[in-house]
Short mmCIF file of C-alpha atoms and ligand atoms in Angstrom, two decimals:
data_model
loop_
_atom_site.label_atom_id
_atom_site.label_comp_id
_atom_site.label_asym_id
_atom_site.label_seq_id
_atom_site.Cartn_x
_atom_site.Cartn_y
_atom_site.Cartn_z
CA UNK J 55 0.00 0.00 0.00
CA UNK J 56 1.26 3.48 -0.77
CA UNK J 57 2.12 6.01 1.89
CA UNK J 58 -0.64 8.64 1.88
CA UNK J 59 0.30 12.11 3.10
CA UNK J 60 -2.59 14.59 3.10
CA UNK J 61 -1.39 18.16 2.60
CA UNK J 62 -2.92 20.47 5.18
CA UNK J 63 -2.52 23.40 2.79
CA UNK J 64 -6.05 22.60 1.61
CA UNK J 65 -7.42 21.88 5.10
CA UNK J 66 -9.72 24.26 6.94
CA UNK J 67 -7.34 26.40 8.98
CA UNK J 68 -10.16 27.34 11.33
CA UNK J 69 -10.51 23.64 12.05
CA UNK J 70 -7.00 22.40 11.58
CA UNK J 71 -7.09 20.11 14.60
CA UNK J 72 -10.33 18.53 13.40
CA UNK J 73 -8.94 17.96 9.89
CA UNK J 74 -5.68 16.45 11.13
CA UNK J 75 -7.47 14.11 13.52
CA UNK J 76 -9.84 13.13 10.74
CA UNK J 77 -6.90 12.34 8.44
CA UNK J 78 -5.21 10.25 11.11
CA UNK J 79 -8.39 8.33 11.82
CA UNK J 80 -8.96 7.71 8.11
CA UNK J 81 -5.60 5.97 7.77
CA UNK J 82 -3.25 8.70 6.60
CA UNK J 83 0.40 7.72 7.07
CA UNK J 84 2.04 11.12 7.29
CA UNK J 85 0.85 14.72 7.56
CA UNK J 86 2.35 16.84 4.77
CA UNK J 87 3.14 20.40 5.85
CA UNK J 88 3.84 23.00 3.15
CA UNK J 89 6.13 25.77 4.29
CA UNK J 90 6.40 28.76 1.93
CA UNK J 91 8.38 31.96 2.36
CA UNK J 92 7.12 34.35 -0.32
CA UNK J 93 10.56 34.26 -1.98
CA UNK J 94 11.27 30.77 -3.27
CA UNK J 95 7.57 30.56 -4.12
CA UNK J 96 5.07 33.42 -4.37
CA UNK J 97 2.92 32.25 -1.50
CA UNK J 98 3.44 32.50 2.29
CA UNK J 99 2.13 29.81 4.61
CA UNK J 100 3.19 28.46 7.94
CA UNK J 101 6.30 28.25 10.09
CA UNK J 102 7.74 26.28 13.02
CA UNK J 103 5.23 27.66 15.53
CA UNK J 104 2.34 25.98 13.74
CA UNK J 105 4.33 22.74 13.33
CA UNK J 106 4.94 22.75 17.08
CA UNK J 107 1.20 22.86 17.71
CA UNK J 108 0.42 20.20 15.12
CA UNK J 109 2.99 17.98 16.82
CA UNK J 110 0.87 18.04 19.98
CA UNK J 111 -2.25 16.66 18.37
CA UNK J 112 -1.03 13.80 16.19
CA UNK J 113 1.25 10.79 16.45
CA UNK J 114 1.74 10.68 12.69
CA UNK J 115 5.12 11.57 11.21
CA UNK J 116 5.22 15.19 10.08
CA UNK J 117 6.45 15.44 6.50
CA UNK J 118 7.69 19.00 6.21
CA UNK J 119 8.16 20.37 2.68
CA UNK J 120 10.29 23.51 2.80
CA UNK J 121 9.63 25.80 -0.15
CA UNK J 122 11.99 28.43 1.18
CA UNK J 123 15.28 30.02 0.20
CA UNK J 124 18.37 28.94 2.13
CA UNK J 125 16.43 26.22 3.97
CA UNK J 126 19.55 25.26 5.96
CA UNK J 127 18.79 28.23 8.23
CA UNK J 128 15.58 26.64 9.49
CA UNK J 129 16.34 22.95 9.82
CA UNK J 130 16.96 23.12 13.57
CA UNK J 131 13.79 25.12 14.13
CA UNK J 132 11.57 22.67 12.26
CA UNK J 133 13.24 19.66 13.81
CA UNK J 134 12.74 21.12 17.29
CA UNK J 135 9.13 21.85 16.42
CA UNK J 136 8.63 18.15 15.69
CA UNK J 137 9.31 17.53 12.00
CA UNK J 138 10.15 13.89 11.24
CA UNK J 139 10.94 14.27 7.55
CA UNK J 140 12.48 17.51 6.32
CA UNK J 141 12.61 18.07 2.57
CA UNK J 142 14.52 20.87 0.89
CA UNK J 143 14.40 21.94 -2.73
CA UNK J 144 17.40 21.09 -4.87
CA UNK J 145 16.98 24.52 -6.47
CA UNK J 146 17.20 26.33 -3.12
CA UNK J 147 20.43 24.75 -1.85
CA UNK J 148 23.92 25.85 -2.81
CA UNK J 149 25.46 23.08 -0.69
CA UNK J 150 22.86 20.39 -1.05
CA UNK J 151 24.98 17.49 0.19
CA UNK J 152 25.90 19.32 3.37
CA UNK J 153 22.28 20.29 4.01
CA UNK J 154 21.01 16.73 3.53
CA UNK J 155 23.71 15.39 5.80
CA UNK J 156 22.78 17.96 8.42
CA UNK J 157 19.09 17.00 8.30
CA UNK J 158 20.10 13.42 9.10
CA UNK J 159 22.38 14.56 11.91
CA UNK J 160 19.38 16.15 13.61
CA UNK J 161 17.69 12.74 13.59
CA UNK J 162 15.13 13.59 10.91
CA UNK J 163 14.79 11.79 7.59
CA UNK J 164 16.28 13.79 4.74
CA UNK J 165 14.26 14.65 1.67
CA UNK J 166 15.11 16.48 -1.51
CA UNK J 167 12.53 18.02 -3.82
CA UNK J 168 12.68 18.50 -7.59
CA UNK J 169 10.72 21.22 -9.35
CA UNK J 170 9.09 20.13 -12.62
CA UNK J 171 11.97 21.55 -14.69
CA UNK J 172 14.76 20.02 -12.59
CA UNK J 173 16.35 16.78 -13.76
CA UNK J 174 16.68 13.71 -11.57
CA UNK J 175 20.31 13.67 -12.67
CA UNK J 176 21.04 16.59 -10.35
CA UNK J 177 20.71 14.06 -7.51
CA UNK J 178 23.24 11.55 -8.80
CA UNK J 179 25.93 12.51 -6.31
CA UNK J 180 23.70 12.88 -3.26
CA UNK J 181 21.80 9.67 -3.74
CA UNK J 182 23.22 8.08 -0.60
CA UNK J 183 22.37 11.13 1.49
CA UNK J 184 18.61 11.01 0.91
CA UNK J 185 15.80 9.07 2.54
CA UNK J 186 13.15 10.57 0.29
CA UNK J 187 12.94 12.13 -3.16
CA UNK J 188 9.91 14.33 -3.69
CA UNK J 189 8.97 14.81 -7.33
CA UNK J 190 6.87 17.94 -7.82
CA UNK J 191 4.15 17.33 -10.37
CA UNK J 192 3.09 21.00 -10.29
CA UNK J 193 5.13 24.15 -9.83
CA UNK J 194 5.16 24.68 -6.07
CA UNK J 195 3.25 27.50 -4.43
CA UNK J 196 -0.42 26.62 -4.49
CA UNK J 197 -2.82 23.75 -4.06
CA UNK J 198 -5.34 22.74 -6.70
CA UNK J 199 -3.13 22.89 -9.79
CA UNK J 200 -3.15 20.49 -12.70
CA UNK J 201 -0.79 17.50 -12.80
CA UNK J 202 2.17 17.97 -15.18
CA UNK J 203 2.48 14.93 -17.44
CA UNK J 204 6.27 14.80 -17.73
CA UNK J 205 6.38 13.94 -14.03
CA UNK J 206 5.64 10.33 -14.97
CA UNK J 207 8.86 10.09 -16.97
CA UNK J 208 10.82 11.63 -14.14
CA UNK J 209 9.43 9.23 -11.56
CA UNK J 210 10.50 6.31 -13.76
CA UNK J 211 13.96 7.82 -14.09
CA UNK J 212 14.24 8.29 -10.33
CA UNK J 213 13.11 4.70 -9.78
CA UNK J 214 15.82 3.43 -12.16
CA UNK J 215 18.47 5.63 -10.63
CA UNK J 216 17.73 4.37 -7.11
CA UNK J 217 18.24 0.72 -8.07
CA UNK J 218 18.08 -1.32 -4.85
CA UNK J 219 18.18 1.63 -2.46
CA UNK J 220 15.42 2.04 0.09
CA UNK J 221 14.38 5.60 -0.60
CA UNK J 222 10.83 6.91 -0.68
CA UNK J 223 9.65 8.37 -3.98
CA UNK J 224 6.94 10.85 -3.10
CA UNK J 225 4.87 12.82 -5.59
CA UNK J 226 3.20 16.15 -4.87
CA UNK J 227 0.75 18.18 -6.96
CA UNK J 228 -2.49 17.36 -8.72
CA UNK J 229 -2.75 13.91 -7.16
CA UNK J 230 -6.14 12.20 -7.25
CA UNK J 231 -7.27 8.60 -7.73
CA UNK J 232 -6.24 8.61 -11.41
CA UNK J 233 -2.93 10.46 -11.34
CA UNK J 234 -2.19 8.67 -8.06
CA UNK J 235 -2.45 5.28 -9.71
CA UNK J 236 -0.29 6.37 -12.61
CA UNK J 237 2.52 7.69 -10.43
CA UNK J 238 2.50 4.49 -8.37
CA UNK J 239 2.82 2.46 -11.54
CA UNK J 240 5.73 4.68 -12.59
CA UNK J 241 7.53 3.75 -9.38
CA UNK J 242 6.41 6.15 -6.67
CA UNK J 243 5.43 4.85 -3.24
CA UNK J 244 4.21 7.96 -1.42
CA UNK J 245 1.37 10.29 -2.44
CA UNK J 246 0.77 13.84 -1.27
CA UNK J 247 -2.77 15.07 -1.82
CA UNK J 248 -4.26 18.39 -0.80
CA UNK J 249 -7.37 19.50 -2.63
CA UNK J 250 -8.38 15.97 -3.64
CA UNK J 251 -8.70 15.11 0.06
CA UNK J 252 -9.77 18.30 1.79
CA UNK J 253 -12.04 19.81 -0.85
CA UNK J 254 -14.13 16.66 -0.83
CA UNK J 255 -17.39 16.19 1.06
CA UNK J 256 -15.86 13.19 2.79
CA UNK J 257 -12.09 13.57 3.08
CA UNK J 258 -11.82 10.22 4.86
CA UNK J 259 -13.17 8.38 1.81
CA UNK J 260 -10.61 10.07 -0.40
CA UNK J 261 -7.77 9.02 1.90
CA UNK J 262 -9.10 5.47 1.83
CA UNK J 263 -9.31 5.54 -1.97
CA UNK J 264 -5.68 6.59 -2.23
CA UNK J 265 -4.60 3.97 0.31
CA UNK J 266 -6.21 1.26 -1.78
CA UNK J 267 -4.49 2.26 -5.02
CA UNK J 268 -1.96 -0.31 -5.97
CA UNK J 269 0.78 -0.26 -8.56
CA UNK J 270 -0.21 -3.76 -9.62
CA UNK J 271 -3.85 -2.80 -10.23
CA UNK J 272 -5.05 -3.71 -13.73
CA UNK J 273 -7.54 -0.88 -14.09
CA UNK J 274 -5.19 1.92 -15.12
C1 DX5 H 103 2.19 22.81 -3.69
C2 DX5 H 103 2.33 22.00 -2.42
C3 DX5 H 103 1.45 20.84 -2.36
C4 DX5 H 103 -0.01 21.17 -2.43
C5 DX5 H 103 -0.66 20.09 -3.24
O1 DX5 H 103 3.15 23.79 -3.71
O2 DX5 H 103 3.66 21.52 -2.28
O3 DX5 H 103 1.73 19.98 -1.27
O4 DX5 H 103 -0.65 21.26 -1.20
O5 DX5 H 103 -1.99 20.41 -3.47
P1 DX5 H 103 -2.88 19.61 -4.49
O6 DX5 H 103 -2.88 18.17 -4.02
O7 DX5 H 103 -4.19 20.27 -4.39
O8 DX5 H 103 -2.22 19.75 -5.84
ZN1 ZN H 104 4.06 19.96 -0.69
#
């Protein structure tokens, strides 16, 4: 079964606790937290203070996606706030290897994120420093965007590059039951979904639908 990580960017921020508890109860594996700084991406969202509060209401691993410039400045803060997985953008790091190594030193799992235009080949020399590769299937900044088709090719390339390594391949942006199935077939094993889950009448059903998707399904 795939890892399902609902993105709280599309949750109801007036009822964040309710939505997170609902996701946990519905079988979500991780909570995906989108951190944006208004520089690396046009939008501004949440910081360590909110993560600290989320940490108090769920046992689930917090999957923190940093869409910020110079993310190395905030790794300690997010780790202290309770992040379990910390992912930085390849495009935002001058010294990517050092940053990934540092994330691991804090005890968190290290993730690296690729924008749609960034090649998987940029990760060739840091492949043993990552626990997770996050393939963006939209340009980061907002929920509710349309899935970019070339992501499928990139996921396959990442899968081939990883060979036997135990590294999560997570996909983020425009994921629903259909794109979700396709990215799993391409080799991904973790799905982020924001609007598909939280804009639905019954978010729990959507989480369940994603959990049941299987790469070996014949219906694609
Ligand atoms: C986009 C964020 C995503 C976003 C996905 O910049 O990284 O995690 O919440 O939203 P959907 O699933 O609606 O595309
Ligand atoms: Zn994200």
